[in-house]
XYZ file of C-alpha atoms in Angstrom:
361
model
C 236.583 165.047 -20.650
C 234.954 168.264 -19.266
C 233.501 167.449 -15.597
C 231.011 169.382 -13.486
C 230.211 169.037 -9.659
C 229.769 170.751 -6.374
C 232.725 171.221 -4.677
C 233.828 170.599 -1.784
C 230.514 168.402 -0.301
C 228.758 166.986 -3.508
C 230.197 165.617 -6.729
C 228.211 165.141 -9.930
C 228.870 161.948 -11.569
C 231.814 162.934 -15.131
C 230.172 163.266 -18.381
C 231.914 162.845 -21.783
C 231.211 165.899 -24.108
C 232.337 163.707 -26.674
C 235.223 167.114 -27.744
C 238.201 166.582 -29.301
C 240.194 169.462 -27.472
C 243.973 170.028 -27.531
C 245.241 169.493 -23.646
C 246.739 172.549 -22.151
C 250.881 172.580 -21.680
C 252.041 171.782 -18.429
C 252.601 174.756 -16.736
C 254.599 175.319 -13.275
C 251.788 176.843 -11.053
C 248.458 177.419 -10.695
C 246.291 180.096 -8.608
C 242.909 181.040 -8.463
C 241.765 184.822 -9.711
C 238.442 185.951 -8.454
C 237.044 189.448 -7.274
C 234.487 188.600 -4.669
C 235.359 188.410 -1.035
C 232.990 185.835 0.009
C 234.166 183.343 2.302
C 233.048 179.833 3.040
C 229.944 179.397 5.148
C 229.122 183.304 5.409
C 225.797 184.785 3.610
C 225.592 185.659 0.224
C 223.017 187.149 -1.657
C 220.999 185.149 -5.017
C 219.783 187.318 -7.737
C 216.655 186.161 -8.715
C 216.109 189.064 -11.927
C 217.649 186.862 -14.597
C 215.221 185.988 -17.318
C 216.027 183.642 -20.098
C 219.309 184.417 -22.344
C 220.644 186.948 -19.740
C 224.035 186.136 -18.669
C 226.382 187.113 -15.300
C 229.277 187.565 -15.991
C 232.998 188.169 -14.254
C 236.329 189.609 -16.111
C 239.657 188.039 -14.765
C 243.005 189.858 -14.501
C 246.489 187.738 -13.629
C 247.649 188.962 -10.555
C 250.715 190.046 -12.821
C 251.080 190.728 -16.783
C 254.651 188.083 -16.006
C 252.093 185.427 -15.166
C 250.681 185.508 -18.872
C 249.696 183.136 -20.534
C 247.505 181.426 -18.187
C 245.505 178.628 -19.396
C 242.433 178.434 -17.990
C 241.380 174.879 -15.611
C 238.228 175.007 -13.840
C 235.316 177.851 -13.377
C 233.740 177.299 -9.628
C 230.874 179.441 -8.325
C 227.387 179.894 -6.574
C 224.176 178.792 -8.331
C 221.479 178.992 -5.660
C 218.133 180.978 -3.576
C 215.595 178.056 -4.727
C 215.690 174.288 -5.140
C 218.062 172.947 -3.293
C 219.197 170.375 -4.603
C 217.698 170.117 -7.906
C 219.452 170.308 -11.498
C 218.505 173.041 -14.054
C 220.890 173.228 -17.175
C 222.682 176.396 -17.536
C 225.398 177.253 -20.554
C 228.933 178.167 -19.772
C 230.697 180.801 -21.982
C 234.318 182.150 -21.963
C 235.612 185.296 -24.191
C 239.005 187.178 -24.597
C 238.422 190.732 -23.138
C 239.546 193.850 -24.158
C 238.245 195.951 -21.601
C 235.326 196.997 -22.866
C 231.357 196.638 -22.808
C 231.704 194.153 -25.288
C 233.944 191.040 -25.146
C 236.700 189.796 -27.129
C 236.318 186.809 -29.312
C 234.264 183.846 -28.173
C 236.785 180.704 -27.380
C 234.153 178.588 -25.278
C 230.389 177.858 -25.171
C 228.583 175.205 -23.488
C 225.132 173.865 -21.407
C 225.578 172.230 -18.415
C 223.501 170.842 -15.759
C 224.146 172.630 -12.726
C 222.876 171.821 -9.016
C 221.110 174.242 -7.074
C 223.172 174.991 -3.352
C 223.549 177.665 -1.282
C 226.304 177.001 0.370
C 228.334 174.585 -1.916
C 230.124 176.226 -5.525
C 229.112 174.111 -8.706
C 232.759 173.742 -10.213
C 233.007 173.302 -14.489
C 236.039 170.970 -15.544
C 237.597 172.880 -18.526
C 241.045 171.719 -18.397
C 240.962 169.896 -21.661
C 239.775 172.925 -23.394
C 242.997 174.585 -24.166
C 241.770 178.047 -22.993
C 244.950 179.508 -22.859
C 244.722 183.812 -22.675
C 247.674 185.928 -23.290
C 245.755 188.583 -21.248
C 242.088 189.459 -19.408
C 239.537 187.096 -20.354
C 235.454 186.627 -19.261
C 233.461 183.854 -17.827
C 229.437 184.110 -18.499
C 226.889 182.062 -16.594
C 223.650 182.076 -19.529
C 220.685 181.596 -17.902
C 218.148 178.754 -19.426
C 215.129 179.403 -17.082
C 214.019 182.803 -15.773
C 214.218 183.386 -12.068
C 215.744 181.430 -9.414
C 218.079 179.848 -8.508
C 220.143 182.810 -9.553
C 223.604 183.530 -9.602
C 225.312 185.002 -6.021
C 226.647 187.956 -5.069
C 228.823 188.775 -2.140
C 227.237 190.470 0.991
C 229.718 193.473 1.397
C 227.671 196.002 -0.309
C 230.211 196.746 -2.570
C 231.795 196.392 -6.102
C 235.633 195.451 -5.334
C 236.349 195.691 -8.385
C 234.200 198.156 -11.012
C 234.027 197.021 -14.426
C 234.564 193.289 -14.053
C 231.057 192.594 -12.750
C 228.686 192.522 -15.489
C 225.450 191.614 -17.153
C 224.150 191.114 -20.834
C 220.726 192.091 -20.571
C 217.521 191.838 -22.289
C 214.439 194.244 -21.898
C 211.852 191.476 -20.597
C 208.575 192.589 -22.645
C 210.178 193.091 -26.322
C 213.069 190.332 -25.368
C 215.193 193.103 -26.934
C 218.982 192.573 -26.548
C 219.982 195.485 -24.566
C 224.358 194.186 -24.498
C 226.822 194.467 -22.276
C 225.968 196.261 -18.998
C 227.730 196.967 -15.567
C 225.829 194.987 -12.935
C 225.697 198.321 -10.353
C 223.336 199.889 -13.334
C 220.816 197.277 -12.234
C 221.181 198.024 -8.126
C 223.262 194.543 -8.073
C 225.738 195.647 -4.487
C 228.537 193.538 -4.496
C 230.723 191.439 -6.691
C 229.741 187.776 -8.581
C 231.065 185.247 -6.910
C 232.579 183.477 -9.942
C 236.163 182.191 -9.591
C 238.633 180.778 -12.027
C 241.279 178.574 -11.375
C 244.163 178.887 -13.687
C 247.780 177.634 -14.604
C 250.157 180.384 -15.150
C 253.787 180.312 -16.941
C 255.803 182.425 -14.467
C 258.067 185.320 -16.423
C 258.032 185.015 -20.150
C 261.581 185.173 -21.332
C 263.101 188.110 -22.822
C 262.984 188.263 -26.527
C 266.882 188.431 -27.851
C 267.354 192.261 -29.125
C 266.748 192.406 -33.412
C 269.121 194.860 -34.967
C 267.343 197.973 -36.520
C 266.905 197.614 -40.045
C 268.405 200.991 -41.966
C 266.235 203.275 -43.739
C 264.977 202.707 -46.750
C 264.691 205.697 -49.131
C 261.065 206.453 -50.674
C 260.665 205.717 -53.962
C 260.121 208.757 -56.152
C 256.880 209.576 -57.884
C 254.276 206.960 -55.853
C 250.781 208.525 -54.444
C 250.359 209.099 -50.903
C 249.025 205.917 -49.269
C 245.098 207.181 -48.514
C 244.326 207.195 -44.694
C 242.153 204.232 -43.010
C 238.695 204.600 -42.983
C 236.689 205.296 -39.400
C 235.151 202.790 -37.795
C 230.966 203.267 -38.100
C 230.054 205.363 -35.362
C 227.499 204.000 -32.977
C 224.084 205.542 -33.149
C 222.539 207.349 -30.471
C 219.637 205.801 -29.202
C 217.025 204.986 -25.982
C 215.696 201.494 -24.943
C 214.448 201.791 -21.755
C 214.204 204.075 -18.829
C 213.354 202.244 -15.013
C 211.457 203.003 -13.306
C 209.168 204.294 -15.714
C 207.015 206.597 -13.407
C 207.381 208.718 -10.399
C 205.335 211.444 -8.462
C 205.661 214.772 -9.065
C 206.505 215.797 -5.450
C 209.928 213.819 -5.312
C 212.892 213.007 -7.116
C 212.835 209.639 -8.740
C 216.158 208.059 -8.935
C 215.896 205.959 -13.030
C 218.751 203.775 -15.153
C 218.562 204.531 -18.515
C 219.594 202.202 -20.686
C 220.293 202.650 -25.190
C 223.647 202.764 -27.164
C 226.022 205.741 -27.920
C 226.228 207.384 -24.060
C 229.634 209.486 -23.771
C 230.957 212.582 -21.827
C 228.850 215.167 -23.921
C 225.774 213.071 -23.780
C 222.464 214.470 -21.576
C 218.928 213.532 -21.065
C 215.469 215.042 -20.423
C 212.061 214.294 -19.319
C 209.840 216.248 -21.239
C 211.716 219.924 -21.023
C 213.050 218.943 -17.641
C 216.611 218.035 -17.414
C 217.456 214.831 -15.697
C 220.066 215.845 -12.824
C 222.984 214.169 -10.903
C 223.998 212.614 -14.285
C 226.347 209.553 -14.287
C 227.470 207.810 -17.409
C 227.606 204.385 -16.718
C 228.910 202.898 -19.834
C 228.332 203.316 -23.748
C 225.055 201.569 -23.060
C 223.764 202.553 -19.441
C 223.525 205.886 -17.673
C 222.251 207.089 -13.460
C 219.981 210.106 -12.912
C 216.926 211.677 -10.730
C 214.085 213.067 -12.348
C 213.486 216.206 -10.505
C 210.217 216.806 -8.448
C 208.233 219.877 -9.497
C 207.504 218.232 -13.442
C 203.070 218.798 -14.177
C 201.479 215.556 -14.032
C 201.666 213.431 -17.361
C 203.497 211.474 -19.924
C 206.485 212.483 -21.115
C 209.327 211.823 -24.108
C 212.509 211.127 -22.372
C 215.199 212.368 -24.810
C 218.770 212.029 -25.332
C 221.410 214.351 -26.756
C 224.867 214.290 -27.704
C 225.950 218.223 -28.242
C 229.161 217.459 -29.722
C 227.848 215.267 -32.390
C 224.649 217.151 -32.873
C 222.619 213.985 -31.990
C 219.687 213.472 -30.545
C 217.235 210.647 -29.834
C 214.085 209.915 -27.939
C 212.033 207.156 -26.138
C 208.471 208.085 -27.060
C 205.941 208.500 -24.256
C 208.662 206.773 -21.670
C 207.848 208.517 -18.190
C 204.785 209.375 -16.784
C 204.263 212.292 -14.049
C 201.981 211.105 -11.400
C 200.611 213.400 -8.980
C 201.130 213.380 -5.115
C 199.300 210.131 -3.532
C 197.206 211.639 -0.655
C 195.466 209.723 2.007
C 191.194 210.861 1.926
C 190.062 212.009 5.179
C 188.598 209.369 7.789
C 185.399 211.146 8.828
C 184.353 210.512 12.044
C 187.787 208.384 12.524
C 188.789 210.047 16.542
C 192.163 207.783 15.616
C 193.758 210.081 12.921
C 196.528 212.185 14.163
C 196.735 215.889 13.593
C 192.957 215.761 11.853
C 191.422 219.339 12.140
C 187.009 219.460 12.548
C 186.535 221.355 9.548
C 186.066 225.593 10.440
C 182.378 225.810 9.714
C 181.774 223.103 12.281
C 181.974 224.615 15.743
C 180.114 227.922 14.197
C 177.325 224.952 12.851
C 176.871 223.355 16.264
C 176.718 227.482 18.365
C 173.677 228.011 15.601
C 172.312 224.798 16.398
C 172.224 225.376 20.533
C 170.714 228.345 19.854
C 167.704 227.374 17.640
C 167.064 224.619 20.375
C 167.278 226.791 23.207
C 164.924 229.462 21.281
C 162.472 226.806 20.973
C 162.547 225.314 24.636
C 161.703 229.034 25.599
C 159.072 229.220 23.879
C 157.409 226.573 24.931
């Protein structure tokens, strides 16, 4: 029986899943491995960006490699921002990781109805699963609805821990798969508060020493085994760029998003190299496009020199120029407004002509 309910202040009735799952050894101890540093009753912050298929997710380290395996027993966090109260169904999914962008193998997937709180953690019964992990392993939170409530994020302002907070996103018109990205790429400041509550073995015994087996000599006359093919190189390639515009008489900081990103990898706007570059990941990348670029819409273009590659996003930034205030004629409010220079000239002509004509009379 898999359970779900809010824990510590409201409980959600136990539902059957109907699974026939192997139970979990006993194991001697159990601790809880998370990477936010939220505490009880303190603020928190609900991102509510997540559309429909997106998942948050958190990688989870033993506090020691002796503490492997751990077998996984209950997955606790905050589901909250709107509704109070209210139930919305949300999947559950646990991978092995192997540190990195993309997970491991899939051991665990399914929907749940979760209750929205601020201030309580919905808490997922899984300790008839038999998730047992031999090392790091990631919980995802897939999102059914679009919006809030959203997942929650500490309030330091910080990632603790960089590379274990992360999203699988999807561009929102196209509902392209974009994959695995850091959560930081997306201005997310601070860590998910997603905890896992584990059993762990203590030290693994030492395996008894195997003698050495003795050399074998090569047999004469056989071919030279041939060597292992490469894996299939991942192409080089733009999604998205955000923001997709910016005036011309400021830097605009963007996240670029694609596949194939590495060390030798740089972009453009146009002819304009995009500065302060940070590779993110394989599949997300930080810069500023500078100020000073002529008005208009631009290619944003990728390159990898040492692989000779390039790419492009066609038409995927537009120039705009400065935004400037009209003048408030006749407005006696507007600081620093200058009477044009003909004006004072205009009105000297104008006392003339009127005095000419009062003489004359």
């Amino acid at each position: 029986m898999i359970r779900v309910g809010l824990s510590p202040r409201l409980l959600i009735p136990s539902i059957a899943l109907g699974l026939l799952l192997m139970g979990a050894p006993a194991l001697s101890q159990t601790a809880t491995l998370q990477n936010d540093g939220w505490v009880d009753n303190t603020a928190a912050g609900f991102e509510g960006g997540f559309i429909t298929g997106e998942i948050g997710a958190s990688v989870f380290h033993a506090e020691s490699q002796d503490d492997y395996p751990v077998t996984l027993q209950k997955v606790r966090f905050l589901f909250g921002g709107e509704g109070q109260g209210e139930m919305y169904p949300m999947r559950i999914k646990v991978w092995n990781d192997n540190g990195g962008a993309e997970p491991g193998a899939q051991v665990f997937d399914e929907e749940f109805q979760l209750t929205s709180s601020t201030m309580a953690f919905n808490e997922v019964d899984l300790s008839q699963a038999g998730l047992v992990f031999t090392g790091p392993f990631r919980v995802g939170i897939e999102f059914v609805h679009a919006g809030f409530p959203g997942l929650a994020r500490d309030d330091d302002g910080a990632n603790n821990f960089p590379g274990r907070n992360l999203i699988y996103a999807i561009e929102p018109i196209t509902m392209t798969p974009l994959g695995w990205v850091q959560s930081a790429a997306f201005g997310v400041a601070g860590d998910w508060i997603i905890r896992a509550d584990v059993q762990i073995s203590g030290a693994n015994p030492e395996p008894e020493p195997q003698p050495e087996p003795e050399p074998q000599p090569e047999p004469e006359g056989q071919p030279e085994p041939e060597p292992e093919p490469e894996g299939v190189p991942v192409v080089l390639n733009i999604s998205a760029i955000n923001p997709t515009e910016g005036f011309n008489d400021q830097d605009t900081d963007v996240t670029i998003l694609g596949t194939g990103f590495g060390p030798t990898t740089t972009f453009r706007v146009g002819s304009k190299p995009i500065q302060d570059l940070l590779i993110q990941s394989p599949t997300a990348a930080l810069g500023v496009v500078p100020a000073g670029i002529v008005p208009g819409t631009y290619d944003v273009i990728v390159n990898d020199q040492a692989a000779g590659t390039q790419a492009l996003l066609s038409s995927g930034f537009t120039v705009l120029a400065p935004s400037v205030p009209p003048a408030k004629g006749g407005d006696c409010s507007t600081i620093g407004a200058a009477a044009p220079a003909w004006s004072g000239l205009g009105l000297l002509l104008l006392g003339l002509v009127a005095l000419a004509v009062r003489r004359r009379r």
